[in-house]
Short mmCIF file of C-alpha atoms in Angstrom, two decimals:
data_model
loop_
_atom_site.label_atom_id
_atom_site.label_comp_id
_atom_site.label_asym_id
_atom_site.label_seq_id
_atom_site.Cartn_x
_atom_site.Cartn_y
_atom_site.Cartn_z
CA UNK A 1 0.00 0.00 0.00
CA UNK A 2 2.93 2.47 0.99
CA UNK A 3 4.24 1.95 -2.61
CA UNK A 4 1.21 2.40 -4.59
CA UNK A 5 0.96 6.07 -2.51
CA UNK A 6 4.53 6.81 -3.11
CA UNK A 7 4.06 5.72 -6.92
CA UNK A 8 0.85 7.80 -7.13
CA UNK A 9 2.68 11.17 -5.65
CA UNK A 10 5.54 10.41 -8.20
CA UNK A 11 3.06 10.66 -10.83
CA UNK A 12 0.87 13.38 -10.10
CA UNK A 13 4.46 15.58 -9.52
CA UNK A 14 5.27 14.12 -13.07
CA UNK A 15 2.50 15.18 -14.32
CA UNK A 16 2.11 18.51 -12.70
CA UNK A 17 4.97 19.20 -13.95
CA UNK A 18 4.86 17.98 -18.00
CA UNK A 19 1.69 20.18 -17.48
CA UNK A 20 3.33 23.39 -16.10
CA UNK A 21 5.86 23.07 -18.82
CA UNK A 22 3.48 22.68 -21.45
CA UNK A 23 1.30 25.41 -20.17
CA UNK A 24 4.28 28.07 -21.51
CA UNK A 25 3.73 26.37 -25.36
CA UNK A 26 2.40 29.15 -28.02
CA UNK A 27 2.02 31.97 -25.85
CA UNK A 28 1.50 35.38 -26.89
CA UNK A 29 0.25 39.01 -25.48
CA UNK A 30 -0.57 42.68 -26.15
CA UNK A 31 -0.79 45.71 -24.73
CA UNK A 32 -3.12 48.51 -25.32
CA UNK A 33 -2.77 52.05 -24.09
CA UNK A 34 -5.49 54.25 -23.86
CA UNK A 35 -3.38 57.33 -25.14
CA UNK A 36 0.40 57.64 -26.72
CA UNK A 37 0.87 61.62 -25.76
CA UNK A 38 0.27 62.91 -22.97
CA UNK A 39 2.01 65.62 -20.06
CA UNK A 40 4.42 64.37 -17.20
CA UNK A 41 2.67 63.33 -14.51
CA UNK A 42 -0.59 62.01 -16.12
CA UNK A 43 -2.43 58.86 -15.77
CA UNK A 44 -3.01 56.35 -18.54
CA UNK A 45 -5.01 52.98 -18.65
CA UNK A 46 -3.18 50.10 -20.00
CA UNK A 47 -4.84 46.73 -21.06
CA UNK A 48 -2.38 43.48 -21.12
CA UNK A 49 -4.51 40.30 -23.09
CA UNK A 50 -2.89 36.98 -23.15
CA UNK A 51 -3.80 34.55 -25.78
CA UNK A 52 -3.03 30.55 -25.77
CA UNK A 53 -3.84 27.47 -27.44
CA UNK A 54 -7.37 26.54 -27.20
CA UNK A 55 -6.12 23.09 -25.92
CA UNK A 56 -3.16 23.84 -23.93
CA UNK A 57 -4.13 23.19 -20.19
CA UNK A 58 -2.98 25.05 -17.64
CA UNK A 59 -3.34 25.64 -13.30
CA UNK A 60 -2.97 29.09 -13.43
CA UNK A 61 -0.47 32.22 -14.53
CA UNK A 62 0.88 34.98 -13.11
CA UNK A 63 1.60 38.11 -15.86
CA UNK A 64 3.36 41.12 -15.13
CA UNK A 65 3.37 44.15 -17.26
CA UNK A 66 6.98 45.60 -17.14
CA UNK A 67 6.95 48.74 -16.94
CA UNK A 68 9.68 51.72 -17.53
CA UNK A 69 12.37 52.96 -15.15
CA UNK A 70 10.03 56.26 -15.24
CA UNK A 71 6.91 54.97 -14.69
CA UNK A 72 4.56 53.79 -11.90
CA UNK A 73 1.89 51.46 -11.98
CA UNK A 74 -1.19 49.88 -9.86
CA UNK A 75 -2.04 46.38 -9.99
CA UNK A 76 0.15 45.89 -13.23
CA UNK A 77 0.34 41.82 -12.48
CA UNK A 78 -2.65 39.32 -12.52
CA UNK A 79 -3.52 35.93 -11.78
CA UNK A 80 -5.42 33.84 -13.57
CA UNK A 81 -6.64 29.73 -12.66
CA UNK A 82 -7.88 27.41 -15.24
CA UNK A 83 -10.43 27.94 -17.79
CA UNK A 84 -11.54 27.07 -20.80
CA UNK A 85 -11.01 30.55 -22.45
CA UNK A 86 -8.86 31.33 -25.17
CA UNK A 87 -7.74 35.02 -23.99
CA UNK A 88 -7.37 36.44 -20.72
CA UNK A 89 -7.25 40.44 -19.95
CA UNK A 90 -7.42 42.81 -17.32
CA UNK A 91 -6.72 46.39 -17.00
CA UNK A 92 -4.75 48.35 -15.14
CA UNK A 93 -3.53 52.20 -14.31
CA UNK A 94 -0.11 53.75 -14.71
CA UNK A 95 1.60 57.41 -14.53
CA UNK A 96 4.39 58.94 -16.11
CA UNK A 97 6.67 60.58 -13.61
CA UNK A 98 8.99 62.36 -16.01
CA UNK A 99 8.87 63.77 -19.47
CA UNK A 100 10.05 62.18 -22.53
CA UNK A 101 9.75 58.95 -24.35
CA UNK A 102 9.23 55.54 -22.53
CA UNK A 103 8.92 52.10 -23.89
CA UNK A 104 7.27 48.98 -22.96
CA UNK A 105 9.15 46.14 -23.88
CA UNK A 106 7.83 43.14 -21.94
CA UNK A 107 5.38 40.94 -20.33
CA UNK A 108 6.55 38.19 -18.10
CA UNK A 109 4.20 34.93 -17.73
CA UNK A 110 4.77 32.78 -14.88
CA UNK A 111 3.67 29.43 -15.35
CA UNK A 112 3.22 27.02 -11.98
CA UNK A 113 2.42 23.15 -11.73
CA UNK A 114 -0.59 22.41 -9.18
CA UNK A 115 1.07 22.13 -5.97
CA UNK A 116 2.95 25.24 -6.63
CA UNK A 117 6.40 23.80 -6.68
CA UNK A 118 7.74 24.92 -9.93
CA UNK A 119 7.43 28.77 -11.08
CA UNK A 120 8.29 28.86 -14.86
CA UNK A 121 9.19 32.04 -16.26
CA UNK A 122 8.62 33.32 -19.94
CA UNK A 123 8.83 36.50 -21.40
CA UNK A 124 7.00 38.17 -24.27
CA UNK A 125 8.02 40.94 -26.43
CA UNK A 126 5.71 43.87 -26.89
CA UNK A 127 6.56 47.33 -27.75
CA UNK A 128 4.29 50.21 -26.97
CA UNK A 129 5.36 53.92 -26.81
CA UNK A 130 4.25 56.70 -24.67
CA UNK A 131 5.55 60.01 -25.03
CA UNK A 132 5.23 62.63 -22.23
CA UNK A 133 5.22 66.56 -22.65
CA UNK A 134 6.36 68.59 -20.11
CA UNK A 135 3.25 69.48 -17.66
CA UNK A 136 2.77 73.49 -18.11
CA UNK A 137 0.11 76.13 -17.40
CA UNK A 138 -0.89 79.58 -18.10
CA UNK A 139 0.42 82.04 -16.03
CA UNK A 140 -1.72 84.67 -14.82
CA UNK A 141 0.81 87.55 -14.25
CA UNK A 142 3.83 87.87 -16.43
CA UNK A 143 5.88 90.65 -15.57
CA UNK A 144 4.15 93.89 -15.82
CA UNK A 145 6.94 95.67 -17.96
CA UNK A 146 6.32 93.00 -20.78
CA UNK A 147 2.95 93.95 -20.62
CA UNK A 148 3.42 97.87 -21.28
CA UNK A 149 6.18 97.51 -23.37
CA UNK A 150 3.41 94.99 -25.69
CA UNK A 151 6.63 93.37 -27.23
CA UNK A 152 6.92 91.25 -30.78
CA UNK A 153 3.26 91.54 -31.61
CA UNK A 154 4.18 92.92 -35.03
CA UNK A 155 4.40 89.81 -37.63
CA UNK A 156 7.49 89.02 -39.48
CA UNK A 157 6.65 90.53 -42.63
CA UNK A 158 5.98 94.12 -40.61
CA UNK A 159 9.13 93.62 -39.34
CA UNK A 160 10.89 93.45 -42.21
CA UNK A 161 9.35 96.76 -43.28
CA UNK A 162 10.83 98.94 -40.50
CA UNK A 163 13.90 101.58 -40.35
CA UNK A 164 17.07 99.72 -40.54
CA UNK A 165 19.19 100.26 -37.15
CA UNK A 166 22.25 99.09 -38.26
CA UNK A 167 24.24 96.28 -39.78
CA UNK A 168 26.22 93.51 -37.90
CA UNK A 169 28.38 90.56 -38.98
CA UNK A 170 25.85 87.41 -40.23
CA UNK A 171 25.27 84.86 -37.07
CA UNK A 172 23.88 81.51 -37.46
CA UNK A 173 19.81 81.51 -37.31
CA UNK A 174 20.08 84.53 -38.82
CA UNK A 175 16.75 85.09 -41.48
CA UNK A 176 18.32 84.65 -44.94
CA UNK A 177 16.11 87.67 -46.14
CA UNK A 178 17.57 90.24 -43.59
CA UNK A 179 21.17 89.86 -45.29
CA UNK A 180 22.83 92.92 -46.78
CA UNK A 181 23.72 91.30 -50.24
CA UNK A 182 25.05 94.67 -51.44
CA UNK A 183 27.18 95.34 -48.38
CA UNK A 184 28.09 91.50 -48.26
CA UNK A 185 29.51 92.09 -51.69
CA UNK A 186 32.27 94.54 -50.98
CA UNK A 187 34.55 91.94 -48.94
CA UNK A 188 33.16 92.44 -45.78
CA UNK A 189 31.82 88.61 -45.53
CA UNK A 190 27.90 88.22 -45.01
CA UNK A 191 26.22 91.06 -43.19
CA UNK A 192 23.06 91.25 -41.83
CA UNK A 193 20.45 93.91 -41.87
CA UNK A 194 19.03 94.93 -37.52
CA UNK A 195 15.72 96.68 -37.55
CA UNK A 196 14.52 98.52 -34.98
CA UNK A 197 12.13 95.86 -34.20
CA UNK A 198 14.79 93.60 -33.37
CA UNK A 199 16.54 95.50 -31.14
CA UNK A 200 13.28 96.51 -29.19
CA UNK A 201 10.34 93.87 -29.75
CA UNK A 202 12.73 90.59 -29.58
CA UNK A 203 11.22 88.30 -26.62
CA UNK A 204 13.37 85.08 -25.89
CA UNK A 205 12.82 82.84 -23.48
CA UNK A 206 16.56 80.50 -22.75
CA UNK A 207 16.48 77.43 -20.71
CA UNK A 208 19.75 77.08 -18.98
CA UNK A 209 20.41 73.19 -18.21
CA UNK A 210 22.38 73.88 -14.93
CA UNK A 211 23.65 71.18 -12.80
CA UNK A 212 21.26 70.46 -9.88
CA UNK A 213 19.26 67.89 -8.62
CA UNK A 214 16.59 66.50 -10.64
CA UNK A 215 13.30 67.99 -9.43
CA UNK A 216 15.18 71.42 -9.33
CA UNK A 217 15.80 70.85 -13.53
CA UNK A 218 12.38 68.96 -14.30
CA UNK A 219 10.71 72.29 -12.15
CA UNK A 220 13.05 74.47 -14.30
CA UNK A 221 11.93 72.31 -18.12
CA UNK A 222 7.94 72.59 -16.54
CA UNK A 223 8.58 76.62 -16.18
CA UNK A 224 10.05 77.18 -19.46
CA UNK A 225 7.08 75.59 -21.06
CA UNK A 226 4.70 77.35 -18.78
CA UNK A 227 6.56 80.65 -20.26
CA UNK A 228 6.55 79.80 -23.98
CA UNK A 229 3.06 78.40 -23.50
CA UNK A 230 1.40 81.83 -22.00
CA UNK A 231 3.45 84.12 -24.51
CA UNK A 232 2.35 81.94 -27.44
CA UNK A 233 -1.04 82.21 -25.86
CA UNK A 234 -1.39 85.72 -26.05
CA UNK A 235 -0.23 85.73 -30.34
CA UNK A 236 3.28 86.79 -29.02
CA UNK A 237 6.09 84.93 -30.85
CA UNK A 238 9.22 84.08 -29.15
CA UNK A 239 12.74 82.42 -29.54
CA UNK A 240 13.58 79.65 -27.69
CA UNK A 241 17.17 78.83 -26.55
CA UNK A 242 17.27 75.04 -25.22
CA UNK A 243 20.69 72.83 -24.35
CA UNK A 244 20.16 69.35 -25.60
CA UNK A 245 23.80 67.85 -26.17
CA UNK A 246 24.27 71.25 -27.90
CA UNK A 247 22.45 74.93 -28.01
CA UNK A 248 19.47 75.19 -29.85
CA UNK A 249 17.36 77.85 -30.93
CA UNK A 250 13.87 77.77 -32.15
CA UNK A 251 11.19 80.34 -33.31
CA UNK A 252 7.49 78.92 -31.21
CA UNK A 253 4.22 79.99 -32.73
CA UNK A 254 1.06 79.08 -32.18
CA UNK A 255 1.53 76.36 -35.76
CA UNK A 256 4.75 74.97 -34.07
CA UNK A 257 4.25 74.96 -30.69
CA UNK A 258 3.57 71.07 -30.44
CA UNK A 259 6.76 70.67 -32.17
CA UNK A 260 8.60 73.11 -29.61
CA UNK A 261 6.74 70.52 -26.28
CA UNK A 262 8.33 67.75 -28.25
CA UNK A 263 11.69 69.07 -28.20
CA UNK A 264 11.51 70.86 -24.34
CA UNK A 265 10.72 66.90 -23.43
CA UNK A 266 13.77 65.54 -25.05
CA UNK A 267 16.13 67.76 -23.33
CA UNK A 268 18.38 65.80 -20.63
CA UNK A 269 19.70 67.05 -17.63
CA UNK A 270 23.58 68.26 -18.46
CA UNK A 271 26.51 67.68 -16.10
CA UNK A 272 28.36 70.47 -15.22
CA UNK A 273 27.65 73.86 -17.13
CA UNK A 274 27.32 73.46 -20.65
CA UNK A 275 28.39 77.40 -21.15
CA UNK A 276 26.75 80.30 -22.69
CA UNK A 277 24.41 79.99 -25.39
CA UNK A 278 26.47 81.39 -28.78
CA UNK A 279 23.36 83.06 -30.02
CA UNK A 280 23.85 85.82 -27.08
CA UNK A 281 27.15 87.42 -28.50
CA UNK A 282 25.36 87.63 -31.90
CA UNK A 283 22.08 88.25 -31.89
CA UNK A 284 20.14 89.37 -28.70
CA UNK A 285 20.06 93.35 -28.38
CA UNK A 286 17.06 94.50 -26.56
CA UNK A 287 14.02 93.19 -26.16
CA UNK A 288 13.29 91.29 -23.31
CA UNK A 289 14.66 87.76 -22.40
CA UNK A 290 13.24 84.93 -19.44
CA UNK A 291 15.95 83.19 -18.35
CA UNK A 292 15.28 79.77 -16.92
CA UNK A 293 17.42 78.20 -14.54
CA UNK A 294 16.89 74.95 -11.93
CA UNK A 295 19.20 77.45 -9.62
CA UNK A 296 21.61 79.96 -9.71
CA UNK A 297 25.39 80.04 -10.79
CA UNK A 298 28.21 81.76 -12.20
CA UNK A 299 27.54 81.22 -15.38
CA UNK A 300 23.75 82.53 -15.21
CA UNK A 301 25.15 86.02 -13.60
CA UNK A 302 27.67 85.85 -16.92
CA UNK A 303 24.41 85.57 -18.93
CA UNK A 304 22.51 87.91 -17.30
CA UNK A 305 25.73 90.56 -17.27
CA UNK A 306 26.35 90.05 -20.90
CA UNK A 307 22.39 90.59 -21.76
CA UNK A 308 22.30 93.88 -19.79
CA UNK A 309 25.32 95.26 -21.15
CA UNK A 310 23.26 94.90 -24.24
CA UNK A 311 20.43 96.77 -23.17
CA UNK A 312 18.11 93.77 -22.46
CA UNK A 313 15.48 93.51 -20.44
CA UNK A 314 16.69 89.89 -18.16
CA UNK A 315 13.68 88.21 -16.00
CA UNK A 316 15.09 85.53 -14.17
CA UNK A 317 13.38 82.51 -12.90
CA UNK A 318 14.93 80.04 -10.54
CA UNK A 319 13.47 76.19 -9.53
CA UNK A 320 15.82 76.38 -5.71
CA UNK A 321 14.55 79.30 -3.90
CA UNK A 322 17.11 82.35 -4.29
CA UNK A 323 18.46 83.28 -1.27
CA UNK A 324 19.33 87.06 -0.27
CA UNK A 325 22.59 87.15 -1.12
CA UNK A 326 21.60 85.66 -4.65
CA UNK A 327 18.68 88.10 -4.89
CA UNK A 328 21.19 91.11 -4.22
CA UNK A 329 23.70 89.49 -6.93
CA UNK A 330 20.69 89.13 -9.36
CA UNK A 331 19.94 93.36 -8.82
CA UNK A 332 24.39 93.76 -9.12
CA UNK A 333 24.08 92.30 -13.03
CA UNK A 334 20.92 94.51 -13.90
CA UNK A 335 18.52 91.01 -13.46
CA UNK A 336 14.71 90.87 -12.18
CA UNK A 337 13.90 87.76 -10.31
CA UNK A 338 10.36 86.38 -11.24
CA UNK A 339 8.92 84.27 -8.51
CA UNK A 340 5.37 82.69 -9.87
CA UNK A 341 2.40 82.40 -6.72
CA UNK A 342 -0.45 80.36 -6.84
CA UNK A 343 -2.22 83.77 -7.94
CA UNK A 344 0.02 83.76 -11.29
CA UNK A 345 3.30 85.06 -9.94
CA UNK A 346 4.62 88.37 -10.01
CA UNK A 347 8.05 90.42 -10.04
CA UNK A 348 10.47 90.55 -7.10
CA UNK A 349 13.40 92.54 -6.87
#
């Protein structure tokens, strides 16, 4: 009698586990997510299925969703005990901490025998991209002297039609049609044409990718957006002066502003200072420029210095709190520190 029990065990675990093994045979899932875009920070539903052979048994599986170094998710593994079904699904909820592109690449299946001995792992390969913008709002309160001033609301064309203030040595980014041919022909090299628009209506708006800690830089990338976002808002164009691997400069309207969220969410956060953007020795004189920082340094009073000298308006925000000896610095280099509130924000000296 004590054999036939021991046989019978040795065949059931035999069994159990031909059966766990086969239950990993012809497997194959999906994923579905409710949206590809969306801002840092946001929620999105994700739906894993799991299809099998119609005749290959099974006890039961576990399946985890693997998710992204940047992203968190609730209930994103299920269980599921025999059936007769075909497909099994369930849904579950994740956010995007950060900005920028993530991938899902995987879904692990566990497979287990029926006295839960033997855990069997296999994994499936399943791309799906998400893409998150940088979050941003409308600011209430700009600073009031951008308001008076009513900067850059001419368009490009009207621009071109003003008084000529003077002529400088061609920078690249410059507009091909505000080169000086004539001038450019006598052996000078290329020279371009400054209206009086440019020296007075120019707003820019540079993100400087300063080494801090990561919620200081991701505050500082949400800001700049925030900026570009209310300007744009109100039919002002802008510049845009971003650090991603190398300076950058782009003109946001209202037709390319999704293109100018795509490319504030693919800038990463620079070790050490990456220097001064070249654009500011060339082509900033006047106007009024909002310089983003994730905190203060030596190379944003440089900035800041350099733009004043060149009788720019400079509006300074910073992610880290300034403190008063920073605030005093920031009046020494002819700066305005812009703090926003919950009411919108507002200017601080």
């Amino acid at each position: 009698m004590s054999w036939f029990l021991f046989y019978a065990v040795v065949m059931m675990l035999l069994v159990s586990s031909f059966l766990a093994l086969l239950s990993m045979i012809g497997l194959e899932a999906q994923r579905h997510v409710s949206t590809a875009e969306l801002s840092s920070g946001d929620h999105v539903q994700v739906t894993v299925t799991l299809s099998k052979p119609r005749l290959v048994p099974f006890f039961y599986y576990e399946v985890f969703d693997r998710l992204p170094a940047k992203v968190e998710g609730t209930n994103e593994g299920r269980f599921f005990f025999f059936s007769f079904a075909k497909t099994y699904s369930y849904t579950y909820e994740a956010q995007v901490l950060k900005r920028g592109g993530h991938s899902f690449r995987q879904i692990h299946v566990y497979g287990h025998d029926l006295f839960g001995l033997y855990r069997l792992r296999r994994k499936l390969r399943c791309e799906s991209q998400v893409f998150a913008y940088p979050n941003y709002s409308f600011l209430n309160n700009l600073p009031s002297t951008f308001a008076s001033s009513q900067l850059a609301k001419r368009s490009k064309k009207e621009q071109e039609a003003h008084s000529i203030a003077g002529l400088r040595s061609y920078a690249p980014g410059d507009r091909p049609t505000s080169i000086d041919w004539k001038r450019s022909a006598g052996g000078l090299g290329l020279m371009t044409k400054e209206f009086e628009t440019d020296q007075s209506d120019r707003v820019v708006v540079i993100n400087m990718p300063t080494d801090s800690s990561e919620h200081e830089f991701e505050t500082a990338m949400s800001q700049t957006a925030s900026i570009a976002a209310t300007l744009v808002k109100g039919g002002i164009p802008l510049d845009l002066l971003i650090h991603h691997r190398q300076w950058h400069e782009r003109s946001v309207e209202t037709i390319t502003w999704k293109r100018t969220l795509r490319a504030l969410a693919e800038v990463e956060q620079a070790t050490g200072e990456p220097g001064l953007p070249p654009a500011v020795a060339s082509t900033i004189h006047g106007g009024i420029v909002f310089l983003v920082t994730p905190v203060l340094s030596t190379a944003v009073y440089d900035l800041c210095r350099t733009l004043a000298s060149k009788r720019t308006q400079v509006v300074v925000y910073s992610a880290k709190e300034p403190s008063q000896v920073e605030r005093h610095q920031m009046s020494q280099v002819g700066a305005t520190l812009y703090v926003p509130s919950s009411r919108g924000g507002g200017i601080h000296a």
